[in-house]
Short mmCIF file of C-alpha atoms and ligand atoms in Angstrom, two decimals:
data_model
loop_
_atom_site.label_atom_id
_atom_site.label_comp_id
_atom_site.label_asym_id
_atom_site.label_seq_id
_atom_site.Cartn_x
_atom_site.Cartn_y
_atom_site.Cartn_z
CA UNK A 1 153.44 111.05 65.71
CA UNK A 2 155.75 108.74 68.09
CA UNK A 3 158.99 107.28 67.12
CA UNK A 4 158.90 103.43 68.05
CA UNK A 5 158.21 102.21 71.04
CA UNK A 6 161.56 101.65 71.89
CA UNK A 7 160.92 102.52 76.13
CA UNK A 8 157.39 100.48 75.57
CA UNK A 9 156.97 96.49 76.62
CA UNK A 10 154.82 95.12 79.15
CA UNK A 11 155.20 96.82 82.58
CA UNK A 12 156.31 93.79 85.13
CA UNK A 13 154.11 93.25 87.80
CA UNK A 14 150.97 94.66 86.68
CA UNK A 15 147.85 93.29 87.35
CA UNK A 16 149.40 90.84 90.42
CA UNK A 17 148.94 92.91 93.17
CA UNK A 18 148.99 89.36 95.06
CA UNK A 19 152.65 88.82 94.65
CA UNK A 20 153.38 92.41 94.52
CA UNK A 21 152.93 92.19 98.46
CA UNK A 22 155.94 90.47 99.89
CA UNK A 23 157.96 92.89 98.06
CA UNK A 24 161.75 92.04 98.13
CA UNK A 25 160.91 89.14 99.28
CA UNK A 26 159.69 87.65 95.74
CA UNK A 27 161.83 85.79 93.58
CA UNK A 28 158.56 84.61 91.32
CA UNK A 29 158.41 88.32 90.62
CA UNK A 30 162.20 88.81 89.93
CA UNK A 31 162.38 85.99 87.65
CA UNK A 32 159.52 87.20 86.18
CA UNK A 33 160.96 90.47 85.60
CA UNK A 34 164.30 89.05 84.51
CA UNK A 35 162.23 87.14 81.83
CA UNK A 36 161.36 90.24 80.34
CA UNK A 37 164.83 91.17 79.56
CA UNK A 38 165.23 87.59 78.37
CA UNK A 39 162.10 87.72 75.99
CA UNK A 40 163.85 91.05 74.54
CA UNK A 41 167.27 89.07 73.78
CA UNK A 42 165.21 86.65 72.37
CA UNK A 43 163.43 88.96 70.15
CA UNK A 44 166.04 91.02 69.35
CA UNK A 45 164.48 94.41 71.02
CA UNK A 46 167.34 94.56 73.44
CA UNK A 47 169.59 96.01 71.29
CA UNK A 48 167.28 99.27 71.07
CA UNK A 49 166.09 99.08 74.73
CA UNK A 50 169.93 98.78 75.83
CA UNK A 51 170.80 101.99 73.09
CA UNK A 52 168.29 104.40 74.66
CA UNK A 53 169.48 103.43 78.28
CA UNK A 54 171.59 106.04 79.50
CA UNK A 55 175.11 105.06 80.11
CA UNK A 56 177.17 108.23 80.35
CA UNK A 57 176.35 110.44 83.47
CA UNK A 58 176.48 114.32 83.32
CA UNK A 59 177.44 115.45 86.33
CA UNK A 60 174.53 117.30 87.29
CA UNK A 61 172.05 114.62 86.65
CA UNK A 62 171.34 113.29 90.43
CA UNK A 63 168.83 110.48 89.34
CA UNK A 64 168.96 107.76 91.78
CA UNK A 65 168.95 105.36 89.08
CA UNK A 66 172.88 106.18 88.90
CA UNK A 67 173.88 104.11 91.53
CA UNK A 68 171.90 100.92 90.37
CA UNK A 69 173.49 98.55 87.93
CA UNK A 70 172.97 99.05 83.81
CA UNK A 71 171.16 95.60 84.19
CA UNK A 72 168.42 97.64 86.67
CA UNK A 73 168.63 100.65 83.78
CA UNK A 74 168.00 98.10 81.06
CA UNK A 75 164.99 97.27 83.46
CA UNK A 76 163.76 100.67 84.22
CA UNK A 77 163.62 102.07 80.61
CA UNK A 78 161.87 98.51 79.59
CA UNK A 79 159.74 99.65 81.91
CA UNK A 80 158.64 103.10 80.36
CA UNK A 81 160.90 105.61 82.26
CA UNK A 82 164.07 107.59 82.83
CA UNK A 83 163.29 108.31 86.07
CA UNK A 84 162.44 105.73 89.02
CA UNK A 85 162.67 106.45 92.68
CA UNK A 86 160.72 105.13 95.66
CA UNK A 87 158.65 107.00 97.78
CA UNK A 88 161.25 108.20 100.40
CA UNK A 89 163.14 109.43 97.61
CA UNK A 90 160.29 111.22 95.56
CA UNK A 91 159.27 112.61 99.06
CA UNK A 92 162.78 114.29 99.53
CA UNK A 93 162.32 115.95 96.49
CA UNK A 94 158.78 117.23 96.93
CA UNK A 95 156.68 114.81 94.86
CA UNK A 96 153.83 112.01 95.74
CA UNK A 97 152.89 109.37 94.07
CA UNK A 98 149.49 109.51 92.42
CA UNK A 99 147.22 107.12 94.06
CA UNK A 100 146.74 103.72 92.56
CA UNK A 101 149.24 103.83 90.24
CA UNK A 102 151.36 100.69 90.65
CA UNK A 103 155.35 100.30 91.12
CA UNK A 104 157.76 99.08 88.56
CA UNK A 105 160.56 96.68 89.69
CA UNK A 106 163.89 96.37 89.28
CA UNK A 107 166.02 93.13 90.63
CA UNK A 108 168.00 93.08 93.20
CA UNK A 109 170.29 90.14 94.33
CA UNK A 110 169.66 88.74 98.24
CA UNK A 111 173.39 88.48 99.52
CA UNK A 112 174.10 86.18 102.22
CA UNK A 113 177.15 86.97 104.73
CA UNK A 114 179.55 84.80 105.89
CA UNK A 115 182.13 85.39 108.38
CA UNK A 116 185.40 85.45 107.24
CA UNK A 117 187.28 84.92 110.19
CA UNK A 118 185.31 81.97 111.08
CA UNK A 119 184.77 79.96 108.39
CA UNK A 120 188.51 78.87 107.66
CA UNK A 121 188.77 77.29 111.11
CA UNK A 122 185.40 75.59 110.81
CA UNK A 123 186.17 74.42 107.44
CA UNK A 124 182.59 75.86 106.28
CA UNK A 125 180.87 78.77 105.53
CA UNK A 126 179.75 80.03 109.17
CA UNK A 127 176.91 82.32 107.53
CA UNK A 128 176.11 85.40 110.04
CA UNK A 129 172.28 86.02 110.96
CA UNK A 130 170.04 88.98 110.85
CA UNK A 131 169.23 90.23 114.15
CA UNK A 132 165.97 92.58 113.85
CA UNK A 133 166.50 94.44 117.19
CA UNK A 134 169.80 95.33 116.98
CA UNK A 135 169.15 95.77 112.88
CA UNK A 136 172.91 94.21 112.95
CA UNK A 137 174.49 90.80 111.03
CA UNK A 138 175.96 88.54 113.78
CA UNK A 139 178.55 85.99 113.19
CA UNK A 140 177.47 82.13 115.10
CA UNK A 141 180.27 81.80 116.28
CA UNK A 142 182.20 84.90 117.30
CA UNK A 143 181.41 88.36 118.75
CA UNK A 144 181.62 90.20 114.62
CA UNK A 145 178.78 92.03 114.07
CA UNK A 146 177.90 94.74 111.34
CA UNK A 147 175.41 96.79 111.38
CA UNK A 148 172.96 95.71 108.28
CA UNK A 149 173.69 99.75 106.79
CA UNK A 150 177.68 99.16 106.58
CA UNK A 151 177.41 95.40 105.79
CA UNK A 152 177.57 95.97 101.88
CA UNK A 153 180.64 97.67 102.66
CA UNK A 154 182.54 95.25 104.28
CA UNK A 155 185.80 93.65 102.51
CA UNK A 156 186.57 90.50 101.88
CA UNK A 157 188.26 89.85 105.06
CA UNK A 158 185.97 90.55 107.21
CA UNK A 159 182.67 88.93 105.20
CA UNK A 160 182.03 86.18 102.66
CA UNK A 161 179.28 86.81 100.31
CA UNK A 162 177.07 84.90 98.67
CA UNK A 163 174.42 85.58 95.94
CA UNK A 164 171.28 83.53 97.12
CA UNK A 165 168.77 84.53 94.33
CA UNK A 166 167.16 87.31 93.60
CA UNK A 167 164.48 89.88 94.63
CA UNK A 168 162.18 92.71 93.25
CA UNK A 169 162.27 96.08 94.50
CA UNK A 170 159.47 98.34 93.92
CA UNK A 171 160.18 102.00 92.44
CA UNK A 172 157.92 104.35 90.86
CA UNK A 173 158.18 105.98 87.70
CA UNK A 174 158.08 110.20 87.53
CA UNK A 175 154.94 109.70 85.22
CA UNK A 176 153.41 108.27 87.90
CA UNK A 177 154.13 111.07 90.44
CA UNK A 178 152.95 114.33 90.87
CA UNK A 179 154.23 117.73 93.20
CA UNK A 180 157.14 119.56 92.81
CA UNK A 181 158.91 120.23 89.10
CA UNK A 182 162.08 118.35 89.34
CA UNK A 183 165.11 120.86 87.58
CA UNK A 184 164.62 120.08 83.72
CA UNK A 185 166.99 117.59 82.37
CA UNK A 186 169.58 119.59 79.59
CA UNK A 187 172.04 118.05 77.64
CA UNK A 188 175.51 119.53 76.96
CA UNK A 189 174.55 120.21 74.01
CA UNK A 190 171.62 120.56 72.25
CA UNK A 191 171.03 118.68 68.89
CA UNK A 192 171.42 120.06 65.64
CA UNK A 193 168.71 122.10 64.06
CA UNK A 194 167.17 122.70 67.93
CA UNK A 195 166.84 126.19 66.44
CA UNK A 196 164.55 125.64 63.65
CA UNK A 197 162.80 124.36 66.90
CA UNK A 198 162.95 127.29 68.53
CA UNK A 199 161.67 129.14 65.13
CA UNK A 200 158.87 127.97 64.99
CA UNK A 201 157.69 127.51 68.76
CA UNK A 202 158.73 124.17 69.60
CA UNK A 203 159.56 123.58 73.12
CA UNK A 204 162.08 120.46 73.48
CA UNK A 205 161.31 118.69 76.48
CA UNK A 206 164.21 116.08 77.48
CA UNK A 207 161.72 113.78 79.56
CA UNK A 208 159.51 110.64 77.85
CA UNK A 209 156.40 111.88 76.87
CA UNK A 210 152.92 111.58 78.29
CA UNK A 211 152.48 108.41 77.27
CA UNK A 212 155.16 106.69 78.49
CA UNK A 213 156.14 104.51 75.56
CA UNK A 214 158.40 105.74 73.36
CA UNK A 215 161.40 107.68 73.21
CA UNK A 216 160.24 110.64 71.45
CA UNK A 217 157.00 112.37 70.19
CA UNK A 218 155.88 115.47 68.49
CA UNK A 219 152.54 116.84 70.28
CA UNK A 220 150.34 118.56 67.47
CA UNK A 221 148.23 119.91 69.81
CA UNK A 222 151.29 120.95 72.38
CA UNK A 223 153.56 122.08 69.62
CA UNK A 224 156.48 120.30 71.94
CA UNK A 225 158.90 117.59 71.03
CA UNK A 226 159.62 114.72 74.23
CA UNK A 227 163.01 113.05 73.97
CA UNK A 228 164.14 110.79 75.96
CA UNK A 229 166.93 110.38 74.44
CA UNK A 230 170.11 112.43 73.33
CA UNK A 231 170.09 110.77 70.01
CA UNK A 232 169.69 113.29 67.35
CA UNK A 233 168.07 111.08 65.29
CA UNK A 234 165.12 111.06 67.59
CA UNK A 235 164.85 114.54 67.36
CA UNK A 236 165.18 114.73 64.10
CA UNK A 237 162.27 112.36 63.26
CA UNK A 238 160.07 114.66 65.55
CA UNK A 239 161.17 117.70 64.46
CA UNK A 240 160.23 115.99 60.36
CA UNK A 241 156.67 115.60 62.14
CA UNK A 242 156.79 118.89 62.49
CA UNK A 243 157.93 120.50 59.39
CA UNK A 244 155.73 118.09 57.45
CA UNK A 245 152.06 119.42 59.70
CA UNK A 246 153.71 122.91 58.83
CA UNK A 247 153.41 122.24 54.87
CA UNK A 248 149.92 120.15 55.11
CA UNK A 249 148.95 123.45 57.20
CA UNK A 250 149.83 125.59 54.19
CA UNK A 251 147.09 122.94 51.98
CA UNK A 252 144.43 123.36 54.69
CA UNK A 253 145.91 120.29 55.95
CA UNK A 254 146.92 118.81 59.46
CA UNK A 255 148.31 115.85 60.71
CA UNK A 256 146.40 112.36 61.84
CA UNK A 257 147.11 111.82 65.11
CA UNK A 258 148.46 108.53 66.25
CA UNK A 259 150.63 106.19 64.03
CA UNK A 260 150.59 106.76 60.77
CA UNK A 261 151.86 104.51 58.19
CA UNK A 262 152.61 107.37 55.56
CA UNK A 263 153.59 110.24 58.50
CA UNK A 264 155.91 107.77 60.16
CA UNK A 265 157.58 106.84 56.70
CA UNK A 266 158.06 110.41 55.84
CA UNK A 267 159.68 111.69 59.33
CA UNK A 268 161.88 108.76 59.67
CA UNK A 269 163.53 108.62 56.08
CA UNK A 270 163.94 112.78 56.28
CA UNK A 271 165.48 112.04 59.93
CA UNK A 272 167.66 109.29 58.13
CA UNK A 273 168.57 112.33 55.64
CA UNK A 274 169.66 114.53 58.34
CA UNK A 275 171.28 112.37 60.59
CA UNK A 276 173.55 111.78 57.21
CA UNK A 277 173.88 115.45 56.62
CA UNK A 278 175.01 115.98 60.30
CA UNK A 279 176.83 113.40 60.84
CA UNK A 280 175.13 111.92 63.84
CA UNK A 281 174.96 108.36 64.21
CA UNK A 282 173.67 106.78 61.17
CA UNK A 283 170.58 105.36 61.33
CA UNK A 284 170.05 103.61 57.82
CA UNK A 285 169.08 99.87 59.22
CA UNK A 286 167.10 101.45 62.18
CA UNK A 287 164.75 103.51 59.66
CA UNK A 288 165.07 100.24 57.23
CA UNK A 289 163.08 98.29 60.00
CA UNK A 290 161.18 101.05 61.22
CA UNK A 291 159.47 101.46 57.79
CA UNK A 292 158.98 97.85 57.89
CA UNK A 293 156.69 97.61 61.02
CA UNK A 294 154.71 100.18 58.81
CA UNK A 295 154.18 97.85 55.90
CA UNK A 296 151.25 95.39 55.45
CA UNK A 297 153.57 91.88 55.50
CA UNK A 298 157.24 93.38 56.28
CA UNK A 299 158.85 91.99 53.16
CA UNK A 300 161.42 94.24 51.72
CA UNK A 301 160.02 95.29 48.52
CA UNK A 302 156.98 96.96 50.55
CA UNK A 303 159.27 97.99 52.32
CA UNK A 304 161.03 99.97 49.37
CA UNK A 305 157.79 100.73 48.19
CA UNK A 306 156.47 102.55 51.04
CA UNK A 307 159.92 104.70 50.98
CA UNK A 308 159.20 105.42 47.18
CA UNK A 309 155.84 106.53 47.58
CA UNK A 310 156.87 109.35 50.48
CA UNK A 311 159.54 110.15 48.21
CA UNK A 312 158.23 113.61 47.35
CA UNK A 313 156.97 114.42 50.69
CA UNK A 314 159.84 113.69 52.62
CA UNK A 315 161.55 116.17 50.38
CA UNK A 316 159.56 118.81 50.77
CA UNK A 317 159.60 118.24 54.50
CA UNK A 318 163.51 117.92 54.25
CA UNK A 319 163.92 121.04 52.39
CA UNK A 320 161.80 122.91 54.79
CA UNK A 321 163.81 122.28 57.50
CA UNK A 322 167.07 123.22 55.62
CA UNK A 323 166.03 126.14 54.34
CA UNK A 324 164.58 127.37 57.83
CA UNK A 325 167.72 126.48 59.38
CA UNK A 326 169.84 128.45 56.65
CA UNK A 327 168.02 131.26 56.83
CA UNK A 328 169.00 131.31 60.55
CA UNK A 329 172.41 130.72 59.81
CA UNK A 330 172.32 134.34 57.57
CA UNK A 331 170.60 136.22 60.84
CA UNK A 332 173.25 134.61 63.22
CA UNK A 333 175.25 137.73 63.95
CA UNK A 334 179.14 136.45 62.70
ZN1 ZN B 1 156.85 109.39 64.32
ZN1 ZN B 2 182.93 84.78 113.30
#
């Protein structure tokens, strides 16, 4: 009932609460995490992690993750979320995190600071040190300090920095919180045919669903629809869920829960359909390889088979939703 996986892979750092310890501190863990993203290049994933990673910001959407870089985005939706904060953060907005649940990471580079003043006369790098009880950078050799707050801020001739590897920082994921409801999430505009949705009870939720793994699911049992994602094609493969439990309903019917083979076929060609009809972003090679994961070895002419057979279904599921969503077009007042 789930489109891909696309927000799935492994979560870094599970299962080595040993290294998870020194924290910042732990390039192991960074490069670790950095493999991850590597892996994906490697297999090709990246392309659909890095298209459900949110690059344009609406104004009223305060997430933290906003101020980190797209690499730490990449990271944070690999990691099964849209929403990562550490615990001061979650505190200052009323939530907890749930005990035992474990952090996700995201990389950050260690920066060492030279002085700038210094180091042309020395004819080296005269690096500035960390001094813990003043929390201030001090320069070796002259009396410029910074405290470590402002030192990110300081130009180029005042500081000389250097990237000196890299190291994890622990956030947690909103799934993995509980306490106060954070202000839903709304895009500008809602996709087309949200109000066959709202015909037929279907609350659209713009968060990732319980499960953390993909970027959109229909809930049977919920009668919602998670995105976490403004692509319309997303919706529209839920919403084809949807419409097609509605007609199995009408045969004493419901749907199987879980992944489908036949299900998934049917909602993603219809949402293929309709993202044509719309004119949304086509999606013709994504639902081309999505029906492939569903077929027994991937070759094309299962592949093509599997489409052929959910011919008839997908069009009654298709002409459901069209003829809902005209019919609401005739009540519209003009
Ligand atoms: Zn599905
Ligand atoms: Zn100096």
């Amino acid at each position: 009932m789930e489109t891909t996986c696309a927000a799935g892979g492994p979560r870094a750092g599970t299962g080595e609460p040993a290294l998870r310890r020194f924290g910042l501190e732990n390039t192991a863990l960074a490069n670790k995490v950095l493999g991850g993203i590597i892996a994906e290049f490697k297999s090709g994933k990246i392309a659909k992690t890095i298209s459900n990673t949110p690059f344009i910001r609406d104004p009223n959407d305060d997430r933290p993750c906003w101020n980190w870089s797209l690499k730490n985005r990449i990271l944070m939706v690999m990691q099964g979320t849209f929403d990562a904060r550490n615990i001061v953060q979650w505190n200052a907005v009323g939530r907890s995190i749930v005990p035992n649940r474990s952090a996700i990471y995201i990389v950050r580079p260690r920066i060492r600071y030279g002085c700038a003043k210094c180091s042309p006369k020395q004819k080296r790098t005269v690096w500035m040190s960390y001094q813990k009880d003043s929390r201030k950078y001090v320069c070796a050799k002259c009396e410029f300090s910074c405290e470590y707050t402002k030192i990110g801020e300081t130009s180029d001739a005042e500081t000389i920095k250097r990237i000196r590897g890299y190291g994890c920082q622990p956030e947690f994921r909103i799934e993995d919180t509980v306490g106060k409801t954070l202000p839903q999430y709304r895009p500008k505009q809602m996709p087309p045919l949200s109000d066959v949705a709202a015909e037929w009870n279907i609350a659209i939720k713009y968060q990732t669903d319980p499960t953390c793994r993909t970027m959109g699911s229909y809930r049977l049992e919920h009668n919602d629809i998670h995105l976490g994602t403004e692509n319309a094609g997303i919706f529209f493969h839920e919403i084809s869920h949807a419409a097609d439990n509605i007609i199995l309903q009408k045969k004493g019917k419901r749907l199987r829960g879980g992944q489908d083979a036949i299900q998934e076929a049917v909602a993603q060609l219809s949402a293929c359909v309709l993202s044509e009809l719309y004119a949304t972003d086509s999606n013709k090679e994504f639902t081309f390889e999505y029906l492939r994961q569903y077929s027994r070895h991937g070759r094309n002419d299962e592949v093509a088979r599997l489409a052929l057979r959910v011919l008839d279904r997908t069009g009654a599921v298709i002409d459901l939703i069209l003829s809902t969503a005209q019919k609401l077009e005739k009540k519209r007042p003009m």
